[in-house]
Amino acid sequence: MRYGNLTADTFSPVSISSSLNALSKWNVDDFEEASKFIMLLVKRGSGIAGRFNSQEIANCLNAVSKWNFDQLQGTRGFIIQLWNVDELAGSREFIVRLLKRGNSTINGFSSQEIANSLNALSKWNINEFENSNEFIIRLVNRGVSITGGFNSQEISNSLNALCKWNIDELPGARKCIVHMIKRGDQLVGKFDSQNIANCLNALCKWNINEFEGSKEFIMRLVKRGYSTIGVFSSQGITISLNALSKWDIDELDGAREFTNQLVKRGNSMIGDSLVEEFDTQGIGNALNAMSKWNINELQGARQFIIGIVKCGNLNVEKFTWLNISSCLNALSKWNSDELQGSKEFINRLIKRGNSLIDDFDSQGISNCLNALSKWNIRGLQGAEEFIVALIKSGRSKIGGFNSQGVSNSLNALSKWNLKELEGSEEFIVQLVERGNLVVDKFTSYDISITLNALQKWNINEIKGAEKFIAELLKQKSLISEYLIDEKMVA
């Protein structure tokens, strides 16, 4: 990338934000020296961050969020300085005095700048950036005061950003969400398919009974989605299905019909040889969603699952550990013999999982073990090798297991001959030890499957097992719920 006799030192805040915004629309790897140019821009931006106004801040954050800033030297420092300009320009409020010769406060942020900033911030671990929480809180509270100016895209982006954080740690966030829902209800006729999908995705992360007007908003979104189904992309389909699977679709007027239409639209896309449209995350979302319903009660569901499995078989080499975990977990809910291509897909997922074993976190490990325990592992290529690798990885990451991870892992291990799985007995001891530390977090279901697993072994040979059982039985609030249907622990 050539830029004549100009140097980055001549760029103003507006030039920097405009350039970064433009570059963010392309694959910078396609342009020689693009990364170098970006680094020069952010270095220049760091030196004059106190002169940036609200629009320039929002544009820069939005642009930089499209890249892996750890690979772009100086970008992290630039982000921090944009958020913490008080230290640079001596401003009286956070993100104030961004212009060198003038003042711009958070009260100058428009609805678009708020939405873009929140959207950008949601893509990073905000705990890595000093004072980022304060900035988000200011954006949220500014959003509350001007909610009436938000359009459908800004509502969608804001809700989708807020669902990535613990809203109880952000004063004003709940109020902002209620305001966004109310505003969204007014504008629902202007929502496009992506806005609908993003809003549903955000709302499914919260308890909708805690937010006034949320159910009504969801039903309006569903009705709007039904009328625009013909323009839903593969991403919109899978995101919407994943969201709807978190609710009882028979309690939301129109939701079952919308679900049927999404499945029909998905089948149409697959039938039109648009298989490549479904990416790895979408494949995982779709299978995970369908596994929550009785597929015999949804029109075209079985055909859709087979189509998604076909997509998975074509894309398995692109799968991450999270995609693998999600897909195996979903597929374990069905009879693979009834779904064309699913056994081949499972074998490929196992092979891919073996190659990525170091990437799995504790939840991914427990989910995979739980899924594999539903099948005859001798009939799956590489399954035993994968289980042993998961066990080994689980032992090194035992501190990350929560109550569900402990219970699911013990339940899975109880289905196999431990003598044939290297490290399994030692892993059980570690899980029991970990269980003792998180015993107060166990649900009635966790307790039941854990006790069911432990009774299959000689607890006298498992260090800490008797203490663990005693502690589980002390969970007074859950004792009355303990006995559950045998099918749940089978």
CSV table of N, CA, C and O in Angstrom, one decimal, residues 110-165:
chain,number,residue,atom,x,y,z
A,110,SER,N,-24.1,10.1,19.6
A,110,SER,CA,-25.4,9.9,19.0
A,110,SER,C,-25.7,8.4,19.2
A,110,SER,O,-24.9,7.6,19.7
A,111,SER,N,-27.0,8.1,18.8
A,111,SER,CA,-27.4,6.7,19.0
A,111,SER,C,-26.5,5.7,18.1
A,111,SER,O,-26.1,4.6,18.6
A,112,GLN,N,-26.1,6.2,16.9
A,112,GLN,CA,-25.2,5.3,16.1
A,112,GLN,C,-23.9,5.1,16.7
A,112,GLN,O,-23.3,4.0,16.7
A,113,GLU,N,-23.3,6.2,17.3
A,113,GLU,CA,-22.0,6.1,17.9
A,113,GLU,C,-22.0,5.2,19.2
A,113,GLU,O,-21.1,4.5,19.5
A,114,ILE,N,-23.1,5.3,19.9
A,114,ILE,CA,-23.3,4.4,21.1
A,114,ILE,C,-23.3,3.0,20.7
A,114,ILE,O,-22.6,2.1,21.2
A,115,ALA,N,-24.2,2.7,19.7
A,115,ALA,CA,-24.4,1.3,19.2
A,115,ALA,C,-23.1,0.8,18.6
A,115,ALA,O,-22.7,-0.4,18.9
A,116,ASN,N,-22.4,1.6,17.8
A,116,ASN,CA,-21.1,1.1,17.2
A,116,ASN,C,-20.0,0.9,18.3
A,116,ASN,O,-19.2,-0.1,18.2
A,117,SER,N,-20.0,1.7,19.3
A,117,SER,CA,-19.0,1.6,20.3
A,117,SER,C,-19.3,0.4,21.2
A,117,SER,O,-18.3,-0.4,21.5
A,118,LEU,N,-20.5,0.2,21.6
A,118,LEU,CA,-20.9,-1.0,22.3
A,118,LEU,C,-20.6,-2.3,21.5
A,118,LEU,O,-20.0,-3.3,22.0
A,119,ASN,N,-20.9,-2.3,20.2
A,119,ASN,CA,-20.7,-3.4,19.4
A,119,ASN,C,-19.2,-3.8,19.3
A,119,ASN,O,-18.8,-4.9,19.3
A,120,ALA,N,-18.4,-2.7,19.2
A,120,ALA,CA,-16.9,-2.9,19.1
A,120,ALA,C,-16.4,-3.5,20.4
A,120,ALA,O,-15.6,-4.5,20.4
A,121,LEU,N,-16.8,-2.9,21.5
A,121,LEU,CA,-16.3,-3.3,22.8
A,121,LEU,C,-16.7,-4.7,23.1
A,121,LEU,O,-15.9,-5.4,23.8
A,122,SER,N,-17.8,-5.2,22.6
A,122,SER,CA,-18.3,-6.5,23.0
A,122,SER,C,-17.4,-7.6,22.3
A,122,SER,O,-17.6,-8.8,22.7
A,123,LYS,N,-16.6,-7.2,21.4
A,123,LYS,CA,-15.7,-8.2,20.7
A,123,LYS,C,-14.4,-8.5,21.5
A,123,LYS,O,-13.7,-9.4,21.1
A,124,TRP,N,-14.2,-7.8,22.5
A,124,TRP,CA,-12.9,-7.9,23.3
A,124,TRP,C,-13.2,-8.3,24.7
A,124,TRP,O,-14.4,-8.2,25.2
A,125,ASN,N,-12.2,-8.8,25.4
A,125,ASN,CA,-12.3,-9.0,26.9
A,125,ASN,C,-12.1,-7.6,27.5
A,125,ASN,O,-10.9,-7.2,27.7
A,126,ILE,N,-13.1,-7.0,28.0
A,126,ILE,CA,-13.0,-5.7,28.5
A,126,ILE,C,-12.2,-5.6,29.8
A,126,ILE,O,-11.8,-4.5,30.2
A,127,ASN,N,-12.1,-6.7,30.4
A,127,ASN,CA,-11.3,-6.7,31.7
A,127,ASN,C,-9.8,-6.5,31.4
A,127,ASN,O,-9.0,-6.2,32.4
A,128,GLU,N,-9.4,-6.6,30.2
A,128,GLU,CA,-8.0,-6.3,29.8
A,128,GLU,C,-7.7,-4.8,29.6
A,128,GLU,O,-6.6,-4.4,29.5
A,129,PHE,N,-8.8,-4.0,29.7
A,129,PHE,CA,-8.6,-2.6,29.4
A,129,PHE,C,-9.1,-1.8,30.6
A,129,PHE,O,-10.2,-1.8,30.9
A,130,GLU,N,-8.2,-1.0,31.1
A,130,GLU,CA,-8.5,-0.2,32.2
A,130,GLU,C,-9.6,0.8,31.9
A,130,GLU,O,-9.6,1.5,30.9
A,131,ASN,N,-10.5,0.9,32.8
A,131,ASN,CA,-11.6,1.9,32.7
A,131,ASN,C,-12.6,1.6,31.6
A,131,ASN,O,-13.5,2.5,31.3
A,132,SER,N,-12.6,0.5,31.0
A,132,SER,CA,-13.5,0.2,29.9
A,132,SER,C,-14.9,0.1,30.5
A,132,SER,O,-15.9,0.5,29.8
A,133,ASN,N,-15.1,-0.5,31.7
A,133,ASN,CA,-16.4,-0.7,32.3
A,133,ASN,C,-17.1,0.7,32.5
A,133,ASN,O,-18.3,0.8,32.2
A,134,GLU,N,-16.3,1.6,32.9
A,134,GLU,CA,-16.9,3.0,33.2
A,134,GLU,C,-17.4,3.6,31.8
A,134,GLU,O,-18.4,4.2,31.8
A,135,PHE,N,-16.6,3.3,30.8
A,135,PHE,CA,-17.0,3.9,29.5
A,135,PHE,C,-18.3,3.2,29.0
A,135,PHE,O,-19.3,3.9,28.5
A,136,ILE,N,-18.4,1.9,29.2
A,136,ILE,CA,-19.7,1.2,28.8
A,136,ILE,C,-20.8,1.7,29.6
A,136,ILE,O,-21.9,1.9,29.1
A,137,ILE,N,-20.6,1.9,30.9
A,137,ILE,CA,-21.7,2.4,31.8
A,137,ILE,C,-22.2,3.8,31.3
A,137,ILE,O,-23.4,4.1,31.2
A,138,ARG,N,-21.2,4.6,30.9
A,138,ARG,CA,-21.6,5.9,30.4
A,138,ARG,C,-22.4,5.8,29.1
A,138,ARG,O,-23.3,6.6,28.8
A,139,LEU,N,-21.9,4.9,28.2
A,139,LEU,CA,-22.6,4.7,27.0
A,139,LEU,C,-24.0,4.3,27.2
A,139,LEU,O,-25.0,4.7,26.5
A,140,VAL,N,-24.2,3.3,28.1
A,140,VAL,CA,-25.5,2.7,28.4
A,140,VAL,C,-26.4,3.8,29.0
A,140,VAL,O,-27.6,3.9,28.5
A,141,ASN,N,-26.0,4.6,29.9
A,141,ASN,CA,-26.8,5.6,30.5
A,141,ASN,C,-27.1,6.8,29.5
A,141,ASN,O,-28.2,7.3,29.5
A,142,ARG,N,-26.2,7.0,28.6
A,142,ARG,CA,-26.4,8.0,27.5
A,142,ARG,C,-27.5,7.4,26.6
A,142,ARG,O,-28.4,8.1,26.1
A,143,GLY,N,-27.4,6.1,26.3
A,143,GLY,CA,-28.4,5.4,25.5
A,143,GLY,C,-29.8,5.5,26.0
A,143,GLY,O,-30.8,5.7,25.3
A,144,VAL,N,-29.9,5.4,27.4
A,144,VAL,CA,-31.2,5.5,28.0
A,144,VAL,C,-31.9,6.9,27.8
A,144,VAL,O,-33.0,7.0,27.5
A,145,SER,N,-31.0,7.9,27.8
A,145,SER,CA,-31.5,9.3,27.7
A,145,SER,C,-31.9,9.6,26.3
A,145,SER,O,-32.7,10.6,26.0
A,146,ILE,N,-31.5,8.9,25.3
A,146,ILE,CA,-31.8,9.2,23.9
A,146,ILE,C,-32.3,8.0,23.1
A,146,ILE,O,-32.2,7.9,21.9
A,147,THR,N,-33.0,7.1,23.8
A,147,THR,CA,-33.5,5.9,23.2
A,147,THR,C,-34.4,6.2,22.0
A,147,THR,O,-34.4,5.4,21.0
A,148,GLY,N,-35.1,7.2,22.1
A,148,GLY,CA,-36.1,7.6,21.1
A,148,GLY,C,-35.4,7.8,19.7
A,148,GLY,O,-36.1,7.9,18.7
A,149,GLY,N,-34.1,8.0,19.7
A,149,GLY,CA,-33.4,8.3,18.5
A,149,GLY,C,-32.8,7.1,17.8
A,149,GLY,O,-32.2,7.2,16.7
A,150,PHE,N,-32.9,5.9,18.5
A,150,PHE,CA,-32.3,4.7,18.0
A,150,PHE,C,-33.1,4.1,16.8
A,150,PHE,O,-34.4,4.1,16.9
A,151,ASN,N,-32.5,3.6,15.8
A,151,ASN,CA,-33.2,2.9,14.7
A,151,ASN,C,-33.0,1.4,14.9
A,151,ASN,O,-32.4,1.0,15.9
A,152,SER,N,-33.6,0.6,14.0
A,152,SER,CA,-33.6,-0.8,14.2
A,152,SER,C,-32.2,-1.4,14.3
A,152,SER,O,-32.0,-2.3,15.1
A,153,GLN,N,-31.3,-1.0,13.4
A,153,GLN,CA,-30.0,-1.5,13.4
A,153,GLN,C,-29.2,-1.2,14.7
A,153,GLN,O,-28.5,-2.0,15.2
A,154,GLU,N,-29.4,0.0,15.2
A,154,GLU,CA,-28.8,0.4,16.5
A,154,GLU,C,-29.3,-0.3,17.7
A,154,GLU,O,-28.6,-0.7,18.6
A,155,ILE,N,-30.6,-0.6,17.7
A,155,ILE,CA,-31.2,-1.4,18.7
A,155,ILE,C,-30.6,-2.8,18.7
A,155,ILE,O,-30.2,-3.3,19.7
A,156,SER,N,-30.6,-3.4,17.5
A,156,SER,CA,-30.1,-4.7,17.3
A,156,SER,C,-28.6,-4.8,17.8
A,156,SER,O,-28.2,-5.7,18.6
A,157,ASN,N,-27.8,-3.9,17.3
A,157,ASN,CA,-26.3,-3.9,17.7
A,157,ASN,C,-26.1,-3.7,19.2
A,157,ASN,O,-25.3,-4.3,19.8
A,158,SER,N,-26.9,-2.8,19.8
A,158,SER,CA,-26.8,-2.5,21.2
A,158,SER,C,-27.2,-3.7,22.1
A,158,SER,O,-26.5,-4.1,23.0
A,159,LEU,N,-28.3,-4.3,21.8
A,159,LEU,CA,-28.8,-5.5,22.5
A,159,LEU,C,-27.8,-6.6,22.4
A,159,LEU,O,-27.5,-7.3,23.3
A,160,ASN,N,-27.3,-6.8,21.1
A,160,ASN,CA,-26.4,-7.9,20.8
A,160,ASN,C,-25.1,-7.7,21.6
A,160,ASN,O,-24.4,-8.7,21.9
A,161,ALA,N,-24.7,-6.5,21.8
A,161,ALA,CA,-23.5,-6.2,22.5
A,161,ALA,C,-23.7,-6.4,24.0
A,161,ALA,O,-22.9,-7.1,24.7
A,162,LEU,N,-24.8,-5.9,24.6
A,162,LEU,CA,-25.0,-6.0,26.0
A,162,LEU,C,-25.2,-7.5,26.5
A,162,LEU,O,-24.8,-7.8,27.6
A,163,CYS,N,-25.6,-8.3,25.6
A,163,CYS,CA,-25.8,-9.7,26.0
A,163,CYS,C,-24.5,-10.5,26.2
A,163,CYS,O,-24.5,-11.6,26.7
A,164,LYS,N,-23.4,-9.8,25.8
A,164,LYS,CA,-22.1,-10.5,26.0
A,164,LYS,C,-21.5,-10.3,27.4
A,164,LYS,O,-20.5,-10.9,27.7
A,165,TRP,N,-22.1,-9.3,28.1
A,165,TRP,CA,-21.6,-9.0,29.4
A,165,TRP,C,-22.6,-9.4,30.6
A,165,TRP,O,-23.7,-9.6,30.3
